[in-house]
Amino acid sequence: MKKNIAIIMGGYSSEYAISLKTGNVVYKHLNKELYNVFKVHIFLEKWVCMTDFGEEFPIDKNDFSVTINAVKITFDCVFNAIHGTPGEDGYMQGYLDLLGIPHTSCGMYQAALTFNKRDLLATLKPYGIKSATSYYLNVGDAIDETAIIETVGLPCFVKANKAGSSFGVSKVHEVSELQEAIAVALKEDDEVIIESFLDGVEVSVGVINYKGKVTVLPITEIVSENDFFDYEAKYLGKSQEITPARISAELTEKVSKVAKHIYEVLKMEGFSRSEFIFKDDEPYLLEVNTVPGMTEESILPQQAKAAGISLEALFGNAVALALAKK
C-alpha cells in the first residue's frame, strides 16, 4: 500500500507566502506513484487539507487526521515545509513527536535552538565556531546607543532574533538609524540581536542526510545587489547566487568542514542551510536554517542540482529517511 504523506505549509509568521511556494513545489515533485500526497495548510485560524480543486477539509488536531468524503485519512509521514513558526521553531516537531508521526525536519530541540540566533551562537562557541561580535536587547529594555556602538561598531546589523527570510533585519550606518532599526526588528520578535558588520564573501552551505550519510552540498556564493542579502535579494531577484562559489579549494574545504561539524554537533536531521561570511579567510557563522526554501529557484535545490540530485530525489530521500525511523 502507498504511504500517505502530508506536506505542511503556511505557518503563523511573515514567511507564510514563501512556505506555500515551497510546499507546492514539494507537492509537484514528490513521486505520486510511491506516495499518496496531501497538501495541508497550517494557519492560526485553521488547519485544513487542500484538494487540487481548492476544497478544504479540516484537520483533526487530536490525531492529525482528516476526513474526506466520509473516509478518515491518517498520515504515515509529514513533510515539513513551514518556514518560521510553528514549523521551524520546534512546535510542530514536538506535536508530531507526541503523536508518533515521523517528519522530515530536525528534532524539536534542534529546531528551537537553531531558530534562536542568540542561543545557537552561544551553544556553538565552545566548539570553536566563530561569529560576529553581538549585543542583545529584549522588548522593554533601555536602549543604550553608546554601549551598543562601543560593542559592535558601525556599520552594524540589527536583527529580529527569532525570524527568518531577512524579515526584521536592517543595516545601520549611523547612530541616528539605530532606534528605527530596533523598532523594525521588534515588529517581528520580542528579542533583538545586534551584530558587528563582517566585510567579506558571503556563502550558503547546505548540509543534508542523503541516503543515510551526512552530505555537504556544493557551496553557493551570495552577491546582493542591495546593501545586504535582504528579503528583496532573497526572493525578488535582487541578488546573484553563484553555485559553486567562487572561492578557493582551501576555503571551500574549510567552510564545508565547519558546516558539517555544526550539523553533527547539534545532532541534526533532515535539511540544513548555514550562512557564513569570510573574514581573514575564516568562516563566521550568521545562522542555521532547518526548513530552507525549496522552490526551484531556492538555494538548497540549486545546490542539490549541482550535486546531481533532482528535486524528486531530494524530497523523496527526506521522506524515505523519515519513514525508516518509524
mmCIF file of C-alpha atoms in Angstrom:
data_model
loop_
_atom_site.group_PDB
_atom_site.id
_atom_site.type_symbol
_atom_site.label_atom_id
_atom_site.label_comp_id
_atom_site.label_asym_id
_atom_site.label_seq_id
_atom_site.Cartn_x
_atom_site.Cartn_y
_atom_site.Cartn_z
ATOM 1 C CA MET A 1 0.000 0.000 0.000
ATOM 2 C CA LYS A 2 1.153 3.527 -0.765
ATOM 3 C CA LYS A 3 2.049 5.643 2.257
ATOM 4 C CA ASN A 4 0.094 8.817 2.986
ATOM 5 C CA ILE A 5 2.350 11.880 3.086
ATOM 6 C CA ALA A 6 1.140 15.264 4.365
ATOM 7 C CA ILE A 7 3.043 18.357 3.239
ATOM 8 C CA ILE A 8 2.517 21.023 5.870
ATOM 9 C CA MET A 9 2.883 24.619 4.665
ATOM 10 C CA GLY A 10 1.871 28.162 5.590
ATOM 11 C CA GLY A 11 2.537 28.937 9.219
ATOM 12 C CA TYR A 12 1.955 31.876 11.540
ATOM 13 C CA SER A 13 4.770 34.242 10.548
ATOM 14 C CA SER A 14 5.590 36.723 7.791
ATOM 15 C CA GLU A 15 7.150 33.817 5.889
ATOM 16 C CA TYR A 16 3.857 32.053 5.162
ATOM 17 C CA ALA A 17 3.766 33.054 1.477
ATOM 18 C CA ILE A 18 7.252 31.621 0.834
ATOM 19 C CA SER A 19 6.243 28.479 2.730
ATOM 20 C CA LEU A 20 3.208 27.982 0.477
ATOM 21 C CA LYS A 21 5.516 28.202 -2.560
ATOM 22 C CA THR A 22 7.891 25.649 -1.044
ATOM 23 C CA GLY A 23 5.040 23.302 -0.158
ATOM 24 C CA ASN A 24 3.577 23.411 -3.640
ATOM 25 C CA VAL A 25 6.971 22.646 -5.213
ATOM 26 C CA VAL A 26 7.362 19.651 -2.893
ATOM 27 C CA TYR A 27 3.835 18.531 -3.811
ATOM 28 C CA LYS A 28 4.680 18.815 -7.508
ATOM 29 C CA HIS A 29 7.874 16.764 -7.283
ATOM 30 C CA LEU A 30 7.123 14.042 -4.718
ATOM 31 C CA ASN A 31 6.627 10.766 -6.567
ATOM 32 C CA LYS A 32 2.861 10.134 -6.711
ATOM 33 C CA GLU A 33 3.474 6.546 -7.799
ATOM 34 C CA LEU A 34 5.169 5.871 -4.459
ATOM 35 C CA TYR A 35 3.047 8.069 -2.188
ATOM 36 C CA ASN A 36 -0.433 9.482 -1.697
ATOM 37 C CA VAL A 37 0.443 13.156 -1.250
ATOM 38 C CA PHE A 38 -1.723 15.721 0.567
ATOM 39 C CA LYS A 39 -1.340 19.492 0.950
ATOM 40 C CA VAL A 40 -2.055 20.687 4.488
ATOM 41 C CA HIS A 41 -2.312 24.413 5.219
ATOM 42 C CA ILE A 42 -1.399 25.376 8.781
ATOM 43 C CA PHE A 43 -2.706 28.815 9.803
ATOM 44 C CA LEU A 44 -3.681 30.335 13.149
ATOM 45 C CA GLU A 45 -7.335 30.382 12.160
ATOM 46 C CA LYS A 46 -7.465 26.957 10.524
ATOM 47 C CA TRP A 47 -5.627 23.711 9.790
ATOM 48 C CA VAL A 48 -7.039 22.272 6.567
ATOM 49 C CA CYS A 49 -6.237 19.677 3.955
ATOM 50 C CA MET A 50 -6.477 21.267 0.498
ATOM 51 C CA THR A 51 -7.519 19.328 -2.594
ATOM 52 C CA ASP A 52 -6.361 20.152 -6.122
ATOM 53 C CA PHE A 53 -9.830 21.651 -6.669
ATOM 54 C CA GLY A 54 -9.482 24.129 -3.806
ATOM 55 C CA GLU A 55 -11.737 22.233 -1.394
ATOM 56 C CA GLU A 56 -10.839 22.459 2.286
ATOM 57 C CA PHE A 57 -11.253 19.669 4.828
ATOM 58 C CA PRO A 58 -10.436 20.426 8.491
ATOM 59 C CA ILE A 59 -7.574 18.616 10.198
ATOM 60 C CA ASP A 60 -8.460 16.862 13.461
ATOM 61 C CA LYS A 61 -5.704 18.138 15.772
ATOM 62 C CA ASN A 62 -6.299 15.254 18.212
ATOM 63 C CA ASP A 63 -4.506 12.820 15.897
ATOM 64 C CA PHE A 64 -3.564 14.944 12.860
ATOM 65 C CA SER A 65 -6.067 13.164 10.625
ATOM 66 C CA VAL A 66 -8.552 14.374 8.024
ATOM 67 C CA THR A 67 -11.903 13.014 6.919
ATOM 68 C CA ILE A 68 -12.622 13.398 3.202
ATOM 69 C CA ASN A 69 -15.906 12.112 1.768
ATOM 70 C CA ALA A 70 -16.598 10.101 4.945
ATOM 71 C CA VAL A 71 -13.181 8.408 4.785
ATOM 72 C CA LYS A 72 -10.750 9.076 7.632
ATOM 73 C CA ILE A 73 -7.156 9.521 6.449
ATOM 74 C CA THR A 74 -4.150 9.307 8.744
ATOM 75 C CA PHE A 75 -0.634 10.198 7.695
ATOM 76 C CA ASP A 76 2.424 7.964 7.701
ATOM 77 C CA CYS A 77 4.821 10.894 7.421
ATOM 78 C CA VAL A 78 4.805 14.691 7.383
ATOM 79 C CA PHE A 79 6.990 16.729 5.028
ATOM 80 C CA ASN A 80 7.644 19.960 6.898
ATOM 81 C CA ALA A 81 7.647 22.970 4.555
ATOM 82 C CA ILE A 82 6.774 25.634 7.137
ATOM 83 C CA HIS A 83 9.358 28.412 7.370
ATOM 84 C CA GLY A 84 9.234 30.280 10.668
ATOM 85 C CA THR A 85 6.787 29.459 13.435
ATOM 86 C CA PRO A 86 5.379 26.845 14.118
ATOM 87 C CA GLY A 87 7.347 24.660 11.681
ATOM 88 C CA GLU A 88 10.915 25.855 12.175
ATOM 89 C CA ASP A 89 10.957 26.633 15.903
ATOM 90 C CA GLY A 90 10.101 23.224 17.356
ATOM 91 C CA TYR A 91 6.355 23.442 17.914
ATOM 92 C CA MET A 92 5.272 21.186 15.049
ATOM 93 C CA GLN A 93 8.151 18.808 15.720
ATOM 94 C CA GLY A 94 7.061 18.387 19.331
ATOM 95 C CA TYR A 95 3.414 17.950 18.353
ATOM 96 C CA LEU A 96 4.204 15.335 15.701
ATOM 97 C CA ASP A 97 6.641 13.534 18.003
ATOM 98 C CA LEU A 98 3.926 13.243 20.680
ATOM 99 C CA LEU A 99 1.608 11.713 18.082
ATOM 100 C CA GLY A 100 4.324 9.345 16.846
ATOM 101 C CA ILE A 101 4.199 10.706 13.295
ATOM 102 C CA PRO A 102 7.592 10.789 11.501
ATOM 103 C CA HIS A 103 8.573 14.071 9.863
ATOM 104 C CA THR A 104 11.304 15.274 7.538
ATOM 105 C CA SER A 105 12.750 18.041 9.716
ATOM 106 C CA CYS A 106 15.140 18.010 12.655
ATOM 107 C CA GLY A 107 14.072 17.326 16.224
ATOM 108 C CA MET A 108 12.153 19.714 18.465
ATOM 109 C CA TYR A 109 15.219 20.805 20.461
ATOM 110 C CA GLN A 110 17.369 21.410 17.383
ATOM 111 C CA ALA A 111 14.579 23.410 15.724
ATOM 112 C CA ALA A 112 14.060 25.609 18.789
ATOM 113 C CA LEU A 113 17.792 26.139 19.242
ATOM 114 C CA THR A 114 18.641 26.994 15.631
ATOM 115 C CA PHE A 115 15.638 29.323 15.355
ATOM 116 C CA ASN A 116 17.037 31.373 18.233
ATOM 117 C CA LYS A 117 20.148 33.034 16.782
ATOM 118 C CA ARG A 118 21.468 34.153 20.178
ATOM 119 C CA ASP A 119 21.176 30.719 21.783
ATOM 120 C CA LEU A 120 22.566 28.935 18.724
ATOM 121 C CA LEU A 121 25.715 31.058 18.528
ATOM 122 C CA ALA A 122 26.272 30.735 22.295
ATOM 123 C CA THR A 123 25.886 26.949 22.107
ATOM 124 C CA LEU A 124 28.338 26.599 19.236
ATOM 125 C CA LYS A 125 31.006 28.979 20.573
ATOM 126 C CA PRO A 126 32.691 26.338 22.808
ATOM 127 C CA TYR A 127 33.070 24.162 19.695
ATOM 128 C CA GLY A 128 35.220 26.810 18.033
ATOM 129 C CA ILE A 129 32.515 28.168 15.724
ATOM 130 C CA LYS A 130 33.257 31.843 15.067
ATOM 131 C CA SER A 131 30.543 34.522 14.893
ATOM 132 C CA ALA A 132 30.286 38.318 14.832
ATOM 133 C CA THR A 133 30.537 40.425 17.996
ATOM 134 C CA SER A 134 26.974 40.916 19.235
ATOM 135 C CA TYR A 135 24.757 42.907 21.600
ATOM 136 C CA TYR A 136 21.375 41.677 22.843
ATOM 137 C CA LEU A 137 18.127 43.514 23.582
ATOM 138 C CA ASN A 138 14.723 42.339 24.763
ATOM 139 C CA VAL A 139 11.469 44.236 24.331
ATOM 140 C CA GLY A 140 11.186 46.879 27.051
ATOM 141 C CA ASP A 141 14.936 47.126 27.643
ATOM 142 C CA ALA A 142 16.523 50.575 27.812
ATOM 143 C CA ILE A 143 18.374 51.282 24.559
ATOM 144 C CA ASP A 144 21.876 52.492 25.359
ATOM 145 C CA GLU A 145 23.071 53.670 21.954
ATOM 146 C CA THR A 146 26.575 54.450 23.208
ATOM 147 C CA ALA A 147 27.031 50.966 24.702
ATOM 148 C CA ILE A 148 25.713 49.317 21.541
ATOM 149 C CA ILE A 149 28.071 51.201 19.204
ATOM 150 C CA GLU A 150 31.033 50.714 21.558
ATOM 151 C CA THR A 151 30.342 46.965 21.476
ATOM 152 C CA VAL A 152 29.597 46.296 17.794
ATOM 153 C CA GLY A 153 30.771 49.422 15.944
ATOM 154 C CA LEU A 154 29.352 50.870 12.731
ATOM 155 C CA PRO A 155 28.013 49.768 10.381
ATOM 156 C CA CYS A 156 26.143 47.022 12.212
ATOM 157 C CA PHE A 157 23.192 44.704 11.652
ATOM 158 C CA VAL A 158 20.034 44.814 13.750
ATOM 159 C CA LYS A 159 18.038 41.578 13.533
ATOM 160 C CA ALA A 160 14.936 40.023 14.972
ATOM 161 C CA ASN A 161 16.380 37.154 16.998
ATOM 162 C CA LYS A 162 13.750 34.566 16.074
ATOM 163 C CA ALA A 163 12.707 35.271 12.479
ATOM 164 C CA GLY A 164 13.833 34.085 9.080
ATOM 165 C CA SER A 165 13.941 35.184 5.448
ATOM 166 C CA SER A 166 15.529 38.516 6.430
ATOM 167 C CA PHE A 167 12.338 39.889 8.000
ATOM 168 C CA GLY A 168 13.136 42.429 10.716
ATOM 169 C CA VAL A 169 16.736 42.951 9.552
ATOM 170 C CA SER A 170 18.354 46.361 8.999
ATOM 171 C CA LYS A 171 21.872 47.517 8.236
ATOM 172 C CA VAL A 172 22.670 50.579 10.346
ATOM 173 C CA HIS A 173 25.282 53.056 9.106
ATOM 174 C CA GLU A 174 24.656 55.939 11.532
ATOM 175 C CA VAL A 175 23.698 56.106 15.206
ATOM 176 C CA SER A 176 20.597 58.079 14.195
ATOM 177 C CA GLU A 177 19.260 54.977 12.375
ATOM 178 C CA LEU A 178 19.533 52.663 15.382
ATOM 179 C CA GLN A 179 16.171 53.328 17.085
ATOM 180 C CA GLU A 180 14.211 52.807 13.864
ATOM 181 C CA ALA A 181 16.087 49.574 13.092
ATOM 182 C CA ILE A 182 15.352 48.211 16.575
ATOM 183 C CA ALA A 183 11.665 49.110 16.152
ATOM 184 C CA VAL A 184 11.596 47.202 12.827
ATOM 185 C CA ALA A 185 13.144 44.138 14.488
ATOM 186 C CA LEU A 186 10.682 44.278 17.396
ATOM 187 C CA LYS A 187 7.765 44.099 14.959
ATOM 188 C CA GLU A 188 8.895 40.538 14.177
ATOM 189 C CA ASP A 189 10.083 39.356 17.589
ATOM 190 C CA ASP A 190 10.423 40.398 21.232
ATOM 191 C CA GLU A 191 14.185 39.773 21.167
ATOM 192 C CA VAL A 192 16.843 41.593 19.126
ATOM 193 C CA ILE A 193 20.410 40.710 18.211
ATOM 194 C CA ILE A 194 22.742 43.489 17.036
ATOM 195 C CA GLU A 195 25.891 42.285 15.285
ATOM 196 C CA SER A 196 29.088 43.867 14.038
ATOM 197 C CA PHE A 197 29.432 44.153 10.255
ATOM 198 C CA LEU A 198 31.625 41.479 8.677
ATOM 199 C CA ASP A 199 33.068 42.650 5.368
ATOM 200 C CA GLY A 200 33.731 39.601 3.236
ATOM 201 C CA VAL A 201 32.387 36.971 0.860
ATOM 202 C CA GLU A 202 29.034 35.514 1.979
ATOM 203 C CA VAL A 203 28.328 31.851 1.321
ATOM 204 C CA SER A 204 25.476 29.459 1.990
ATOM 205 C CA VAL A 205 26.261 25.824 2.781
ATOM 206 C CA GLY A 206 23.638 23.105 2.515
ATOM 207 C CA VAL A 207 24.126 20.007 4.656
ATOM 208 C CA ILE A 208 21.690 17.122 4.449
ATOM 209 C CA ASN A 209 21.403 13.473 5.327
ATOM 210 C CA TYR A 210 21.385 11.868 1.883
ATOM 211 C CA LYS A 211 20.843 8.124 1.765
ATOM 212 C CA GLY A 212 21.957 7.829 5.380
ATOM 213 C CA LYS A 213 25.160 9.853 5.009
ATOM 214 C CA VAL A 214 25.785 13.430 6.156
ATOM 215 C CA THR A 215 26.464 15.245 2.892
ATOM 216 C CA VAL A 216 27.752 18.770 2.268
ATOM 217 C CA LEU A 217 26.291 20.139 -0.965
ATOM 218 C CA PRO A 218 28.130 22.437 -3.410
ATOM 219 C CA ILE A 219 28.507 25.876 -1.825
ATOM 220 C CA THR A 220 26.636 28.974 -3.011
ATOM 221 C CA GLU A 221 28.154 32.455 -3.066
ATOM 222 C CA ILE A 222 25.718 35.280 -2.338
ATOM 223 C CA VAL A 223 26.203 38.565 -4.194
ATOM 224 C CA SER A 224 23.416 41.004 -3.297
ATOM 225 C CA GLU A 225 22.509 44.000 -5.440
ATOM 226 C CA ASN A 226 21.160 45.595 -2.275
ATOM 227 C CA ASP A 227 23.213 46.660 0.740
ATOM 228 C CA PHE A 228 22.932 43.117 2.132
ATOM 229 C CA PHE A 229 21.108 39.818 1.484
ATOM 230 C CA ASP A 230 17.653 41.102 2.473
ATOM 231 C CA TYR A 231 14.158 39.908 1.519
ATOM 232 C CA GLU A 232 14.293 41.550 -1.920
ATOM 233 C CA ALA A 233 17.662 39.980 -2.614
ATOM 234 C CA LYS A 234 16.442 36.552 -1.487
ATOM 235 C CA TYR A 235 13.079 36.416 -3.197
ATOM 236 C CA LEU A 236 12.712 39.261 -5.686
ATOM 237 C CA GLY A 237 15.764 38.626 -7.827
ATOM 238 C CA LYS A 238 17.974 41.336 -6.329
ATOM 239 C CA SER A 239 20.949 39.022 -5.923
ATOM 240 C CA GLN A 240 23.270 36.640 -7.702
ATOM 241 C CA GLU A 241 23.508 33.175 -6.221
ATOM 242 C CA ILE A 242 26.569 31.512 -7.699
ATOM 243 C CA THR A 243 26.938 27.744 -7.302
ATOM 244 C CA PRO A 244 29.640 26.584 -6.891
ATOM 245 C CA ALA A 245 31.010 29.599 -5.011
ATOM 246 C CA ARG A 246 33.996 31.447 -6.469
ATOM 247 C CA ILE A 247 36.257 30.666 -3.523
ATOM 248 C CA SER A 248 39.475 28.671 -3.307
ATOM 249 C CA ALA A 249 39.581 24.934 -2.720
ATOM 250 C CA GLU A 250 41.103 25.658 0.682
ATOM 251 C CA LEU A 251 38.224 27.938 1.761
ATOM 252 C CA THR A 252 35.675 25.513 0.295
ATOM 253 C CA GLU A 253 37.116 22.697 2.385
ATOM 254 C CA LYS A 254 37.309 24.892 5.486
ATOM 255 C CA VAL A 255 33.692 26.116 5.434
ATOM 256 C CA SER A 256 32.382 22.674 4.401
ATOM 257 C CA LYS A 257 34.129 21.131 7.399
ATOM 258 C CA VAL A 258 32.648 23.753 9.747
ATOM 259 C CA ALA A 259 29.106 23.334 8.343
ATOM 260 C CA LYS A 260 29.296 19.550 8.651
ATOM 261 C CA HIS A 261 30.692 19.887 12.183
ATOM 262 C CA ILE A 262 27.718 22.084 13.160
ATOM 263 C CA TYR A 263 25.274 19.529 11.710
ATOM 264 C CA GLU A 264 26.895 16.700 13.647
ATOM 265 C CA VAL A 265 27.473 18.596 16.919
ATOM 266 C CA LEU A 266 23.796 19.605 17.016
ATOM 267 C CA LYS A 267 22.729 16.040 16.073
ATOM 268 C CA MET A 268 20.734 17.441 13.193
ATOM 269 C CA GLU A 269 18.462 15.519 10.865
ATOM 270 C CA GLY A 270 16.836 16.467 7.590
ATOM 271 C CA PHE A 271 17.798 19.645 5.758
ATOM 272 C CA SER A 272 20.024 22.467 6.922
ATOM 273 C CA ARG A 273 21.458 25.558 5.279
ATOM 274 C CA SER A 274 24.098 27.532 7.151
ATOM 275 C CA GLU A 275 25.122 31.088 6.235
ATOM 276 C CA PHE A 276 28.710 32.272 6.660
ATOM 277 C CA ILE A 277 30.823 35.334 5.907
ATOM 278 C CA PHE A 278 34.563 35.001 5.431
ATOM 279 C CA LYS A 279 36.716 37.375 7.465
ATOM 280 C CA ASP A 280 40.508 36.997 7.194
ATOM 281 C CA ASP A 281 39.886 33.677 5.416
ATOM 282 C CA GLU A 282 37.908 32.326 8.388
ATOM 283 C CA PRO A 283 34.188 31.437 8.128
ATOM 284 C CA TYR A 284 31.977 33.296 10.609
ATOM 285 C CA LEU A 285 28.536 31.771 11.175
ATOM 286 C CA LEU A 286 25.475 34.007 10.743
ATOM 287 C CA GLU A 287 22.658 31.491 11.199
ATOM 288 C CA VAL A 288 21.391 27.978 10.512
ATOM 289 C CA ASN A 289 18.102 27.370 8.672
ATOM 290 C CA THR A 290 16.443 23.995 9.264
ATOM 291 C CA VAL A 291 13.495 24.477 6.884
ATOM 292 C CA PRO A 292 15.191 26.284 3.984
ATOM 293 C CA GLY A 293 13.302 27.422 0.896
ATOM 294 C CA MET A 294 12.629 24.598 -1.553
ATOM 295 C CA THR A 295 11.310 26.327 -4.647
ATOM 296 C CA GLU A 296 13.075 25.628 -7.936
ATOM 297 C CA GLU A 297 14.950 28.931 -7.525
ATOM 298 C CA SER A 298 15.883 28.432 -3.855
ATOM 299 C CA ILE A 299 19.484 27.994 -2.804
ATOM 300 C CA LEU A 300 19.423 24.447 -1.452
ATOM 301 C CA PRO A 301 17.670 22.972 -4.527
ATOM 302 C CA GLN A 302 20.262 24.816 -6.676
ATOM 303 C CA GLN A 303 22.987 23.137 -4.651
ATOM 304 C CA ALA A 304 21.331 19.732 -4.936
ATOM 305 C CA LYS A 305 21.091 20.176 -8.701
ATOM 306 C CA ALA A 306 24.809 20.996 -8.853
ATOM 307 C CA ALA A 307 25.418 17.763 -6.939
ATOM 308 C CA GLY A 308 23.332 15.814 -9.456
ATOM 309 C CA ILE A 309 20.355 15.365 -7.119
ATOM 310 C CA SER A 310 16.935 16.046 -8.663
ATOM 311 C CA LEU A 311 14.091 17.590 -6.668
ATOM 312 C CA GLU A 312 12.237 14.271 -6.796
ATOM 313 C CA ALA A 313 15.297 12.513 -5.349
ATOM 314 C CA LEU A 314 15.900 15.284 -2.776
ATOM 315 C CA PHE A 315 12.342 15.252 -1.451
ATOM 316 C CA GLY A 316 11.905 11.501 -1.786
ATOM 317 C CA ASN A 317 15.095 10.887 0.190
ATOM 318 C CA ALA A 318 13.804 13.052 3.058
ATOM 319 C CA VAL A 319 10.528 11.109 3.176
ATOM 320 C CA ALA A 320 12.262 7.720 2.926
ATOM 321 C CA LEU A 321 14.635 8.563 5.812
ATOM 322 C CA ALA A 322 11.745 9.799 7.961
ATOM 323 C CA LEU A 323 9.683 6.674 7.278
ATOM 324 C CA ALA A 324 12.683 4.490 8.134
ATOM 325 C CA LYS A 325 12.636 5.895 11.687
ATOM 326 C CA LYS A 326 9.083 4.714 12.294
#
